[in-house]
Tab-separated table of N, CA and C in Angstrom:
chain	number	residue	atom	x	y	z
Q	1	UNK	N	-230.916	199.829	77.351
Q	1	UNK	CA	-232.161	199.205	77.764
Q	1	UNK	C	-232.913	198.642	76.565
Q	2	UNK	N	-232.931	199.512	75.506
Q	2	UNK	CA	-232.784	199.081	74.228
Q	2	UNK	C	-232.866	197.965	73.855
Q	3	UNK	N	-231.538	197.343	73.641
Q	3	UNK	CA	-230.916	196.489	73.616
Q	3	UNK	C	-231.265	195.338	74.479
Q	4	UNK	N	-231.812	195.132	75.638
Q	4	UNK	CA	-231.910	194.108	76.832
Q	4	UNK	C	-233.478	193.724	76.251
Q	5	UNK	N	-234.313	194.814	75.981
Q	5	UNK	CA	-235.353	194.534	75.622
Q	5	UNK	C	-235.848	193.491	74.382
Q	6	UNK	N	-234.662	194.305	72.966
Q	6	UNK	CA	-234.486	193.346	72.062
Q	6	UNK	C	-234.087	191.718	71.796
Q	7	UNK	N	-233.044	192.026	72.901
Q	7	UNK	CA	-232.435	190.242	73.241
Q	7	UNK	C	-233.550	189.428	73.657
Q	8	UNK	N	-234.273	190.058	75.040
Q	8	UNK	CA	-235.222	189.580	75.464
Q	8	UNK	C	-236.687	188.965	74.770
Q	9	UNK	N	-236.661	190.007	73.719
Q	9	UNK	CA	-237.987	189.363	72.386
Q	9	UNK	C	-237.203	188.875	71.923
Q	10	UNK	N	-236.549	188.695	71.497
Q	10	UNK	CA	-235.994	187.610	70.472
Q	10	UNK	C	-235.475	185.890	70.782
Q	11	UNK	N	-235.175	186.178	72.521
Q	11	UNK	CA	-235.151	185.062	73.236
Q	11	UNK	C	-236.414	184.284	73.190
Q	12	UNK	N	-237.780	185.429	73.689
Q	12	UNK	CA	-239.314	184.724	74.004
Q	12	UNK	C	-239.637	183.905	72.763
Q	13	UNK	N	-239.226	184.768	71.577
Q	13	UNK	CA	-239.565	184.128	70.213
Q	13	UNK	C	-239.156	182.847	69.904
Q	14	UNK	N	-237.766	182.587	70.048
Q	14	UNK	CA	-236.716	181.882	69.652
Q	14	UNK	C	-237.308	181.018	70.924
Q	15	UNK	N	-237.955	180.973	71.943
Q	15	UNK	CA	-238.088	179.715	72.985
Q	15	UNK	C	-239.637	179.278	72.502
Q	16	UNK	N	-240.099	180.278	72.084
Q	16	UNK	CA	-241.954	180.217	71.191
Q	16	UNK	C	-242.051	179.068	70.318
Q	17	UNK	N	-240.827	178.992	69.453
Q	17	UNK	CA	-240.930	178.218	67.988
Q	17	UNK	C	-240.246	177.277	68.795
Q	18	UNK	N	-239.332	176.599	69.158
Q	18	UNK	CA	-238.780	175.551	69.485
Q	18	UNK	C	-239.964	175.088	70.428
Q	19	UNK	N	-240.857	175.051	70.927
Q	19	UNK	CA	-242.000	174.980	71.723
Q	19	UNK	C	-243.285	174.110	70.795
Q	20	UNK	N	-242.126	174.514	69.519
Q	20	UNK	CA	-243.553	174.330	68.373
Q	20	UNK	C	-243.213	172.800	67.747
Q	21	UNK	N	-242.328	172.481	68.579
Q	21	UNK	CA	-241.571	170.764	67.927
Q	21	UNK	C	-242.666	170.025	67.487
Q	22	UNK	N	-242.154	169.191	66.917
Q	22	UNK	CA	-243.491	168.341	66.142
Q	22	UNK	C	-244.175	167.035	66.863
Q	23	UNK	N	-244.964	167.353	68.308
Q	23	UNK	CA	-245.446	166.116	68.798
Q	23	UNK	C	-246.552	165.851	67.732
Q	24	UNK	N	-247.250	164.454	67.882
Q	24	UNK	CA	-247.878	164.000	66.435
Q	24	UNK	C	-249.051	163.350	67.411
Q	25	UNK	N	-250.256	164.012	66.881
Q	25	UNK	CA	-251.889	162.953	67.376
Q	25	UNK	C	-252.128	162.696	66.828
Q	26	UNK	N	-252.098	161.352	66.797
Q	26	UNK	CA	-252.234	160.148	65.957
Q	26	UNK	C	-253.807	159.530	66.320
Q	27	UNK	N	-254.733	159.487	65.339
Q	27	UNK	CA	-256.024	158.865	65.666
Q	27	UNK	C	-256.069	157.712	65.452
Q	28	UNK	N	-255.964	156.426	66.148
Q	28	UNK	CA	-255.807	155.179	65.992
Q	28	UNK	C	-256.871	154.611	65.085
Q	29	UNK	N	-256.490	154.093	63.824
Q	29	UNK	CA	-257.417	153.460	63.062
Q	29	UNK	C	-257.729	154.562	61.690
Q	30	UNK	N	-257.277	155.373	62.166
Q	30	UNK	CA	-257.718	157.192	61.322
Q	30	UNK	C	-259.356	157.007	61.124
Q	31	UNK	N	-259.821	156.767	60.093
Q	31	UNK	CA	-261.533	157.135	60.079
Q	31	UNK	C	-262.187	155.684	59.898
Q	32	UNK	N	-261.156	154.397	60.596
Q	32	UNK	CA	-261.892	153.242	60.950
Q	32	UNK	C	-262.266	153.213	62.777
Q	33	UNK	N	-261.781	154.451	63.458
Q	33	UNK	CA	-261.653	154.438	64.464
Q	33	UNK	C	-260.635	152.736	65.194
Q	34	UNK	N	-261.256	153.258	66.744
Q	34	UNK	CA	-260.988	151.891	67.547
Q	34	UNK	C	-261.858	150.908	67.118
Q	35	UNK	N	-261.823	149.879	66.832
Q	35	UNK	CA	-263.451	148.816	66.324
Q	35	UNK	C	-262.661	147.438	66.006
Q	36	UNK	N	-263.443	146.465	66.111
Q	36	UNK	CA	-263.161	145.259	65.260
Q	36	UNK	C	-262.760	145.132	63.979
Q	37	UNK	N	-262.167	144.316	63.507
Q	37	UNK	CA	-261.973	143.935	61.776
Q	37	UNK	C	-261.001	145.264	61.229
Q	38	UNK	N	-260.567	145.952	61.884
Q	38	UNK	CA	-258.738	147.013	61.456
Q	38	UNK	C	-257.767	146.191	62.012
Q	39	UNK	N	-256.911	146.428	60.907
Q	39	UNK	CA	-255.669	145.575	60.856
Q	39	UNK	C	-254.757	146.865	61.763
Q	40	UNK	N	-254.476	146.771	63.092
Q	40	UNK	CA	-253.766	147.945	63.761
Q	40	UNK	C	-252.236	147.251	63.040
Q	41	UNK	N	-251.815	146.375	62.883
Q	41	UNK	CA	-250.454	146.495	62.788
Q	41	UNK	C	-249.962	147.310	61.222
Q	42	UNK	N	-250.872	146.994	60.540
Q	42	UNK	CA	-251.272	147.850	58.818
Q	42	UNK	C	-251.054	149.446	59.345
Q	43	UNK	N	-252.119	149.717	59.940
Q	43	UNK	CA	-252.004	150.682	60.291
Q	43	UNK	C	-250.998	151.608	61.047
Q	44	UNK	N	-249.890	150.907	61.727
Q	44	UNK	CA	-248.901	151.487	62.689
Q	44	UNK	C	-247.777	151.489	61.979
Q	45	UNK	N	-247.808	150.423	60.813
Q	45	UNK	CA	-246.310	149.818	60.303
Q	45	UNK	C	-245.793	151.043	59.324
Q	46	UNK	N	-246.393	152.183	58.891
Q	46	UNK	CA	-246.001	153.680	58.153
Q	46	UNK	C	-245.748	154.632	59.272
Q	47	UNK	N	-245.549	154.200	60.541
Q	47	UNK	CA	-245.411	155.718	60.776
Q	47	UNK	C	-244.476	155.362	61.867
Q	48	UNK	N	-243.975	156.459	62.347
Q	48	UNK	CA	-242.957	156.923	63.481
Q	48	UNK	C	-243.638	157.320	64.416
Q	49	UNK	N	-243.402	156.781	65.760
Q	49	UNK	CA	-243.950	157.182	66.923
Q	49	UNK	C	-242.776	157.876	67.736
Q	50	UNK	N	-243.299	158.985	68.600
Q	50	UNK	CA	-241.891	159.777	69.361
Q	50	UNK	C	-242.381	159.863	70.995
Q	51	UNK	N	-241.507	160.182	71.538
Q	51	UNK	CA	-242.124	160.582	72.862
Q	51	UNK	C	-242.407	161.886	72.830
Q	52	UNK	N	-243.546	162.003	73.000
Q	52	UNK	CA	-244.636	163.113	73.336
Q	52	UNK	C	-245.666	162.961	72.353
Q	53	UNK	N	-245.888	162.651	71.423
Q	53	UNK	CA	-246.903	161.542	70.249
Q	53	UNK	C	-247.886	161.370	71.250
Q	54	UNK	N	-249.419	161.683	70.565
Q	54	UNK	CA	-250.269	160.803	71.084
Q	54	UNK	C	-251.390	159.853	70.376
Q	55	UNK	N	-251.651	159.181	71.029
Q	55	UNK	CA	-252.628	158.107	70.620
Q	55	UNK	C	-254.269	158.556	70.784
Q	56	UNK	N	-254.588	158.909	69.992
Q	56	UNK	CA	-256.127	159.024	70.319
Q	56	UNK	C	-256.969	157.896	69.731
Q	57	UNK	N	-257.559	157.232	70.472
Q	57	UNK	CA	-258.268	156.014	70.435
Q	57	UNK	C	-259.844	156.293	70.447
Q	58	UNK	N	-260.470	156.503	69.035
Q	58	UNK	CA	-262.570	157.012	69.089
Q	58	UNK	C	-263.027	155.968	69.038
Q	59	UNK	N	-264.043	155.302	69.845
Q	59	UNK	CA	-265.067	154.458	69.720
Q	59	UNK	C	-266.304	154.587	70.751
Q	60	UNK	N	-267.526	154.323	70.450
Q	60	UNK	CA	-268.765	153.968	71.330
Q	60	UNK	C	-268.429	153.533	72.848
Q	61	UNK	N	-268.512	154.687	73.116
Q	61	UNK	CA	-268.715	154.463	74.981
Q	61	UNK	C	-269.349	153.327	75.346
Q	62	UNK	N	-268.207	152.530	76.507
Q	62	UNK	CA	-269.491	151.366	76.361
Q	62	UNK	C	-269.240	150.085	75.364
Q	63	UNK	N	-268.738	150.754	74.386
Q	63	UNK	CA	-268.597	148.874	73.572
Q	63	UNK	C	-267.394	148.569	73.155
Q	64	UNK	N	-266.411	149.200	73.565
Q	64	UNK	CA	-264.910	148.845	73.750
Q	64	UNK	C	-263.984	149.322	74.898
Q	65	UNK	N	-262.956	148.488	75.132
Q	65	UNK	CA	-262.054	149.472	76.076
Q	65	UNK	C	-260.242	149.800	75.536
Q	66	UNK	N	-259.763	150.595	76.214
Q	66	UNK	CA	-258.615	150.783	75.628
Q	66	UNK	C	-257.658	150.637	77.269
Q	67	UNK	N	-256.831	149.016	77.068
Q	67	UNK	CA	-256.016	149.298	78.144
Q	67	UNK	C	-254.596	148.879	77.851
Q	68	UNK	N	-253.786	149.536	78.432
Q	68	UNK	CA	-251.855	149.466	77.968
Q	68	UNK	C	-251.867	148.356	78.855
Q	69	UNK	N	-251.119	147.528	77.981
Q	69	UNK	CA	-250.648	146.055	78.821
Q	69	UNK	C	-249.353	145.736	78.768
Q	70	UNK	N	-248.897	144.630	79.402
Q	70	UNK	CA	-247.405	144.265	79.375
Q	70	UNK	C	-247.303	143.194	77.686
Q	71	UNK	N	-245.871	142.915	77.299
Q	71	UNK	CA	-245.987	142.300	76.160
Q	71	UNK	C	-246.874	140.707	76.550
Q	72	UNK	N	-246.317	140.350	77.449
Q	72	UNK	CA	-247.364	139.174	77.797
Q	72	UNK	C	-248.524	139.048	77.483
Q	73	UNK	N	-249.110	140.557	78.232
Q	73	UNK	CA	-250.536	140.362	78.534
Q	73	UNK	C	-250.920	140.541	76.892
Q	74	UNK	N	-250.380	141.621	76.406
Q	74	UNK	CA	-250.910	141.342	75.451
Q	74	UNK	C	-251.025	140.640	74.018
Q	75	UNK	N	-250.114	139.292	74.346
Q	75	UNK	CA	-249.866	138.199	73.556
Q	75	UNK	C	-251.029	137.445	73.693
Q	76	UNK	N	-251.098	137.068	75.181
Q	76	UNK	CA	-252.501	136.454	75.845
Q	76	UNK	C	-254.017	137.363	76.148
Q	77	UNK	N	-253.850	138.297	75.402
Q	77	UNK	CA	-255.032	139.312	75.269
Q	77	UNK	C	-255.654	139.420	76.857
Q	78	UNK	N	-254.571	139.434	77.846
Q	78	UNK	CA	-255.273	139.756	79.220
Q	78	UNK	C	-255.006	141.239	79.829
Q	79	UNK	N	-256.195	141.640	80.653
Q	79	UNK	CA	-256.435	142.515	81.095
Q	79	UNK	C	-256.139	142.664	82.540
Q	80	UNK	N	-256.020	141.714	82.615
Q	80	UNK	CA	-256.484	141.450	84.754
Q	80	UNK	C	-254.185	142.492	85.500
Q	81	UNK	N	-253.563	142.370	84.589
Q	81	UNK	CA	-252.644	143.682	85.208
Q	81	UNK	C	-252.574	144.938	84.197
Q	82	UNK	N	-253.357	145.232	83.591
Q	82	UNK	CA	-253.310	146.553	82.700
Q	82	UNK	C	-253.126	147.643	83.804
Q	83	UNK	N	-251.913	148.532	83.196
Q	83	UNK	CA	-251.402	149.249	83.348
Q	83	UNK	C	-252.194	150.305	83.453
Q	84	UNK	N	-252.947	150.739	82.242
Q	84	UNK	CA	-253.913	151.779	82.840
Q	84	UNK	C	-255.519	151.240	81.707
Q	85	UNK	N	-256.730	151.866	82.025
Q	85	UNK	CA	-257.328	150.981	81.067
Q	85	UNK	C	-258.747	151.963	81.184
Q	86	UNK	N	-259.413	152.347	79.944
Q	86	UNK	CA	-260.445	153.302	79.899
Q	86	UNK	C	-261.691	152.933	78.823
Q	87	UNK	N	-262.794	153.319	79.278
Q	87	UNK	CA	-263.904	152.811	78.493
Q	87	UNK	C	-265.152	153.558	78.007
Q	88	UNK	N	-264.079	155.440	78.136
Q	88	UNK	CA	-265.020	156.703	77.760
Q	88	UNK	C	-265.295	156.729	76.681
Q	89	UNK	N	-264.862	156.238	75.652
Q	89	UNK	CA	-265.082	156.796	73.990
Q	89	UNK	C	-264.406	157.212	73.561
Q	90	UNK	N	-263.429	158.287	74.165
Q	90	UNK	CA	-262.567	159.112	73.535
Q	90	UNK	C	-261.078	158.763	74.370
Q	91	UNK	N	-259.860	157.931	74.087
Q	91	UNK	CA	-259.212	157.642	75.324
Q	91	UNK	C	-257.783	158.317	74.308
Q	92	UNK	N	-257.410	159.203	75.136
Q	92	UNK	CA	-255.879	159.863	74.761
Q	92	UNK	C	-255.019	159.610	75.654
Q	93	UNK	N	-253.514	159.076	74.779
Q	93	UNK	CA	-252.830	158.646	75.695
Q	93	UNK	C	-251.720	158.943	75.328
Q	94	UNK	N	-250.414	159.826	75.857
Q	94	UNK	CA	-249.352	160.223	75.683
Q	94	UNK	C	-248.394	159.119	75.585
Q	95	UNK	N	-247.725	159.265	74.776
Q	95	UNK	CA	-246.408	158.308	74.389
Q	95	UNK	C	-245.228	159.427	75.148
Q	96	UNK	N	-245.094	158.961	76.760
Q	96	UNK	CA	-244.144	159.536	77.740
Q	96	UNK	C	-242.657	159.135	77.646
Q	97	UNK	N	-242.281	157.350	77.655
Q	97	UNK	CA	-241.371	156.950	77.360
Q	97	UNK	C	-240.786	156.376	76.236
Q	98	UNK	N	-239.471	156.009	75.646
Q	98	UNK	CA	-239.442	155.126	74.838
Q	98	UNK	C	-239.830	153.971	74.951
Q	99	UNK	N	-239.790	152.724	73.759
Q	99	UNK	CA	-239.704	151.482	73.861
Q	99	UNK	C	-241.015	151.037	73.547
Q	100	UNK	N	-241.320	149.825	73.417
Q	100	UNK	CA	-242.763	148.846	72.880
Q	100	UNK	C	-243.715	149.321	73.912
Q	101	UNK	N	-245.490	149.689	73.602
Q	101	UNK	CA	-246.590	149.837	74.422
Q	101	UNK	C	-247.342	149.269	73.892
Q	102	UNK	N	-247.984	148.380	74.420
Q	102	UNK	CA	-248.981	147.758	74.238
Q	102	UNK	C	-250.279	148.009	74.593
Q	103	UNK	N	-251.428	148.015	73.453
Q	103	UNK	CA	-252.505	148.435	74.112
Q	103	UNK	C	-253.635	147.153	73.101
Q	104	UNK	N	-254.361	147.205	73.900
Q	104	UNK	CA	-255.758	145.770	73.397
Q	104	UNK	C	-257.034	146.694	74.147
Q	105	UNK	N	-258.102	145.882	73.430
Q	105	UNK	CA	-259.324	145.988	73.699
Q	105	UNK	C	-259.674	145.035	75.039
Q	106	UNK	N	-260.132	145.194	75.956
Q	106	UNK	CA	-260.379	144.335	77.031
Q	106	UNK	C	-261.944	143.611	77.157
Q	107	UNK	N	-262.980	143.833	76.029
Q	107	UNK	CA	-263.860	143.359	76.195
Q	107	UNK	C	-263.742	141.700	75.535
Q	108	UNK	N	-264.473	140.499	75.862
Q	108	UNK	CA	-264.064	139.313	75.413
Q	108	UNK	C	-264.213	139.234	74.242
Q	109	UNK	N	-263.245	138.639	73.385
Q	109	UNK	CA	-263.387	138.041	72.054
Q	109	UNK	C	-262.363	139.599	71.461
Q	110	UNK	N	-262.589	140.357	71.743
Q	110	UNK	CA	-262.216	141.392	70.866
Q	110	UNK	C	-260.626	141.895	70.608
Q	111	UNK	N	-259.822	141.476	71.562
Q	111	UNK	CA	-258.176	141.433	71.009
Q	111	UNK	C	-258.328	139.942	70.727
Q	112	UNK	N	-258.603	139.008	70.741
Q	112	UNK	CA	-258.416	137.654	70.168
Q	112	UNK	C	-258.506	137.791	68.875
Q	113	UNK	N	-259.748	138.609	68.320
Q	113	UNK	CA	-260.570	138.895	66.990
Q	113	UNK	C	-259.355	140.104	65.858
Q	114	UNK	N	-258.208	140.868	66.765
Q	114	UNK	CA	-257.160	141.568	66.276
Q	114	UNK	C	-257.180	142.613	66.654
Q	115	UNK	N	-258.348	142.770	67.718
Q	115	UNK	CA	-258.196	144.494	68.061
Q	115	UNK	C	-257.185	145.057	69.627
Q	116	UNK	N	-256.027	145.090	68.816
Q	116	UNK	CA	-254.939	145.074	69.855
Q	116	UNK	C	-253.599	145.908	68.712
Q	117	UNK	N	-252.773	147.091	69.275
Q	117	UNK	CA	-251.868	147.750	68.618
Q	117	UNK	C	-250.668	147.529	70.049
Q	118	UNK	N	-249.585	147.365	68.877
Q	118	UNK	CA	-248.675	147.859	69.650
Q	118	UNK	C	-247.826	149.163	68.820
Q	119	UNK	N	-247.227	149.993	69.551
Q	119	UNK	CA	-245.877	150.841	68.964
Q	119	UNK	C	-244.999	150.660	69.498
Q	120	UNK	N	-244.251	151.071	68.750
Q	120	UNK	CA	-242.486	150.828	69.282
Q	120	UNK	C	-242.254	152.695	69.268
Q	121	UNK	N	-241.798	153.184	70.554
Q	121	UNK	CA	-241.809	154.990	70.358
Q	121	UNK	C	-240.116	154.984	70.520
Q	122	UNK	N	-239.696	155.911	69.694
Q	122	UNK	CA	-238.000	156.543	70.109
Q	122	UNK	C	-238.199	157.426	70.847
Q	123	UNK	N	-236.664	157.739	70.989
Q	123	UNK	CA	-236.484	158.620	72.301
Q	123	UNK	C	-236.332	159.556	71.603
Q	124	UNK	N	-236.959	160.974	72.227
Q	124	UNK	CA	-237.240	162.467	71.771
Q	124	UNK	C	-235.664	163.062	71.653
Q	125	UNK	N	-234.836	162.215	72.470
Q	125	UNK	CA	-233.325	162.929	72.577
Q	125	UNK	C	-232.313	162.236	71.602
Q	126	UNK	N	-232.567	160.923	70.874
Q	126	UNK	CA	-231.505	159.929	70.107
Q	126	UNK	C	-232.168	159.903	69.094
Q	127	UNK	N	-231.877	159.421	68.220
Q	127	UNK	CA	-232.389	158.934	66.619
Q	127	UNK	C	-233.725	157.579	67.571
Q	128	UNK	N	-234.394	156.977	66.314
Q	128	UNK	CA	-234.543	156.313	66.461
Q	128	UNK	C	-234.193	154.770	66.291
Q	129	UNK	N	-233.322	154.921	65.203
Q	129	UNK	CA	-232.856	153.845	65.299
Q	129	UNK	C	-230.943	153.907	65.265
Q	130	UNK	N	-230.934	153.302	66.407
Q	130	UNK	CA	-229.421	153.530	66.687
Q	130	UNK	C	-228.632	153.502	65.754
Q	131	UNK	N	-227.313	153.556	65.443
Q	131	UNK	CA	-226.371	153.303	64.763
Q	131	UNK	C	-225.228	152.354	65.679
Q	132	UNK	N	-224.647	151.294	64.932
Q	132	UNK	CA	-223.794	150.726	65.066
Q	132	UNK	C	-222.408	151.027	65.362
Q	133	UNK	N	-221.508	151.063	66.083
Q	133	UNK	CA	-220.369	151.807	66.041
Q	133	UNK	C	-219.458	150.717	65.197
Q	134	UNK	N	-218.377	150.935	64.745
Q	134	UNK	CA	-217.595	150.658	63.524
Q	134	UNK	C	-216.703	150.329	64.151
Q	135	UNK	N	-216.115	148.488	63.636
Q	135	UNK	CA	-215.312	148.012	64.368
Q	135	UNK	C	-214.035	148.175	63.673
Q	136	UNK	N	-213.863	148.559	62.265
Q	136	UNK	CA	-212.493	149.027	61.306
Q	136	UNK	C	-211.729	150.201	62.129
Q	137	UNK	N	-210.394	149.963	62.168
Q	137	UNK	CA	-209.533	150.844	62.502
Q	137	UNK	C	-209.778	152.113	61.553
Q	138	UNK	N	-208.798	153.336	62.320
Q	138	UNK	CA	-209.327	154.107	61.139
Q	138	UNK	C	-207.864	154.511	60.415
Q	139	UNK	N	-208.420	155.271	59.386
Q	139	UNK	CA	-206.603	154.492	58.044
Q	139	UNK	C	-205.960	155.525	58.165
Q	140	UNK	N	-204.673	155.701	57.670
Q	140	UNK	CA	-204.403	156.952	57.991
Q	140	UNK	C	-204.045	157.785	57.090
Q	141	UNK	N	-205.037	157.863	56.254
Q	141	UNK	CA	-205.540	158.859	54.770
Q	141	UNK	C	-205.594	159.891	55.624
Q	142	UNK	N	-206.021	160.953	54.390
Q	142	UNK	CA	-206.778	162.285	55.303
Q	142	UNK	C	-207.963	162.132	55.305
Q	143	UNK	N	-208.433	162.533	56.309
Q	143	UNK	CA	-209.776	162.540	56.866
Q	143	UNK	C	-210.648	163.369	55.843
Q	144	UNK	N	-211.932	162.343	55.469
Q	144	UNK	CA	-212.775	163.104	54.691
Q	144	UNK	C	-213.882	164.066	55.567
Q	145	UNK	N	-214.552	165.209	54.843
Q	145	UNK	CA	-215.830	165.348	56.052
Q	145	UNK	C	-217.187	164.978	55.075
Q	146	UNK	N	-218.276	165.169	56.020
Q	146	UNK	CA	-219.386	164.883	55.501
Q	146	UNK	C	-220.280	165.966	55.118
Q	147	UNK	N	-220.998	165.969	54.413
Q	147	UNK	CA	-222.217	166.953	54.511
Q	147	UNK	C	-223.505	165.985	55.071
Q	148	UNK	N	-224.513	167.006	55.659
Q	148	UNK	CA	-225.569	166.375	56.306
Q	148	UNK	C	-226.416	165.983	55.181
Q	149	UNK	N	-227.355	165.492	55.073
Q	149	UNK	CA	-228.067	165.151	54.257
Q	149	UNK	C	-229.268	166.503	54.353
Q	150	UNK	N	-229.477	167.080	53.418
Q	150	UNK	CA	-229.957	168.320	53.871
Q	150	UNK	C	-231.869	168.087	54.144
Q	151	UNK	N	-232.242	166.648	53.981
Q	151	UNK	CA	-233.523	166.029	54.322
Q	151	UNK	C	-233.985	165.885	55.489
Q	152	UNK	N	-232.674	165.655	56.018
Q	152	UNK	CA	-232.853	165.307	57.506
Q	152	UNK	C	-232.729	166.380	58.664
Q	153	UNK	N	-232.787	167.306	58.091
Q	153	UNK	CA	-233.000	169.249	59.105
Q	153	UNK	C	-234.035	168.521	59.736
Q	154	UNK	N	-234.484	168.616	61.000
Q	154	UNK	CA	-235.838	168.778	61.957
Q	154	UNK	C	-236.435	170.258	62.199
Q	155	UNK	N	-237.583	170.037	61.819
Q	155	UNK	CA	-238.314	171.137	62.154
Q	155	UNK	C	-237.683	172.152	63.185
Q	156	UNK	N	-237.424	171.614	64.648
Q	156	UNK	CA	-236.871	172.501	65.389
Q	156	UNK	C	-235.433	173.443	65.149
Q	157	UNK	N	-234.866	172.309	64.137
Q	157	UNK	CA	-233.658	173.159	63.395
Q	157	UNK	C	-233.681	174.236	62.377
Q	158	UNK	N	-234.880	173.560	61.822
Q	158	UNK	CA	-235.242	175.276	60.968
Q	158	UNK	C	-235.825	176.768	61.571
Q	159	UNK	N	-236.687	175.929	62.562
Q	159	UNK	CA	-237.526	177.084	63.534
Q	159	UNK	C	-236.192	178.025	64.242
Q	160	UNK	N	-235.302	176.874	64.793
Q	160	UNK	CA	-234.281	177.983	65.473
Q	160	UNK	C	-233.113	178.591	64.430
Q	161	UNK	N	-232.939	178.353	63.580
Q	161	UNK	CA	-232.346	179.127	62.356
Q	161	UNK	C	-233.233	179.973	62.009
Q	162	UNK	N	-234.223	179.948	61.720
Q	162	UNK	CA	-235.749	181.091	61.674
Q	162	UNK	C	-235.543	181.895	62.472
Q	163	UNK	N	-235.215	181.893	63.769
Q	163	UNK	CA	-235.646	182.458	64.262
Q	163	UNK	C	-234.288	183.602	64.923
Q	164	UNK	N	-233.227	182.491	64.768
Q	164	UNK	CA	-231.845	183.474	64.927
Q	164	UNK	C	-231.421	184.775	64.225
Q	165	UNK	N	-232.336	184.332	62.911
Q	165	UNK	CA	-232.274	185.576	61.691
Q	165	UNK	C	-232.898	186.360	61.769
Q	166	UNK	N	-234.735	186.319	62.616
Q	166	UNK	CA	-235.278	186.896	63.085
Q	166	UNK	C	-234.718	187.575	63.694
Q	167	UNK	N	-233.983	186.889	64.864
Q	167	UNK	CA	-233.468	188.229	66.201
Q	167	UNK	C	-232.373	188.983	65.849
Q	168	UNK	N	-232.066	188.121	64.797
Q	168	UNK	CA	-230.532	188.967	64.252
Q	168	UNK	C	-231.203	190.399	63.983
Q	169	UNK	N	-232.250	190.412	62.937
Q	169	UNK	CA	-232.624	191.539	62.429
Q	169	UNK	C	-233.562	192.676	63.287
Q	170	UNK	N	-234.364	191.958	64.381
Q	170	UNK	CA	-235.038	192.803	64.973
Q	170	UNK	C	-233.905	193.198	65.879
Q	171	UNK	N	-232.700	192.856	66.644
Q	171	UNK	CA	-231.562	193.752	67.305
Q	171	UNK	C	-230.662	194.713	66.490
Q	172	UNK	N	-230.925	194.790	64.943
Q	172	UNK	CA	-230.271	195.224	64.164
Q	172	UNK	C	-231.205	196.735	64.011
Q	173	UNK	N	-232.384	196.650	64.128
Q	173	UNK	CA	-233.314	197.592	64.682
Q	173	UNK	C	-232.967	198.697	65.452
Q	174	UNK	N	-232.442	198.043	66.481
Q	174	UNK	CA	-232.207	198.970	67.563
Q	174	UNK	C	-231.172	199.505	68.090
């Protein structure tokens, strides 16, 4: 019983930290907020967006809006099919799927003027940027192997190595 108990904490743990993956809230503009005269594409072009990422968008209730548009709309800075569109002050918005989202200001003049972001988000399950598959035959040397690049561990890969050693040792306990 021991034993069932131990597996069992060490499971809750080990499902605790992988729980702890790295979604990212992102404050649009950082301490220029949402507003006129920020360069959003300056601002977006350093970072990685993922699915489950969010967008938090601060500005004056009232003197801006924040609405997700199609690429169209928001080439032509229109509002009239926005997808979803808010004008509380504080507008958070989950990055659910992959692929380009578009979001603009819907009051007049003000995505014309540049206040309009888009991101491009990857998928939480693939890289983000694909790889090419390789059109060379393959030779018939011996096969080399690789090592990973040891930079590229994800958080969740350390947490669950963390945490395997963890349970290793707390069942070693008992």
């Amino acid at each position: 019983m021991a034993c069932q108990s131990s597996l069992a904490l060490g499971f809750l743990l080990l499902i605790s930290c992988v729980s702890w993956s790295s979604a990212t809230d992102y404050t649009v503009g950082d301490s220029s907020v949402w507003a006129t005269g920020v360069d959003y594409t300056t601002w977006a072009s350093g970072k990685t967006f993922n699915e489950g990422d969010t967008l938090t968008f601060n500005y004056a209730s009232g003197s801006h809006t924040v609405s997700e548009v199609s690429s169209s709309d928001y080439s032509s800075c229109s509002t009239s099919n926005a997808i979803t569109s808010d004008n509380s002050g504080t507008t958070k918005i989950t990055l659910k799927t992959s692929g380009t989202h578009y979001f603009i200001c819907g009051v007049p003049g003000h995505c014309s003027g540049g206040m309009k972001l888009s991101v491009t988000v990857g998928s939480s399950s693939s890289p983000s940027t694909p790889s090419t598959p390789s059109t060379t035959p393959p030779s018939s040397t011996t096969p080399t192997s690789t090592t990973p690049n040891s930079g590229t561990m994800s958080m969740v890969s350390v947490a669950v190595l963390g945490m395997s050693g963890l349970a290793a040792f707390v069942l070693g306990l008992f």
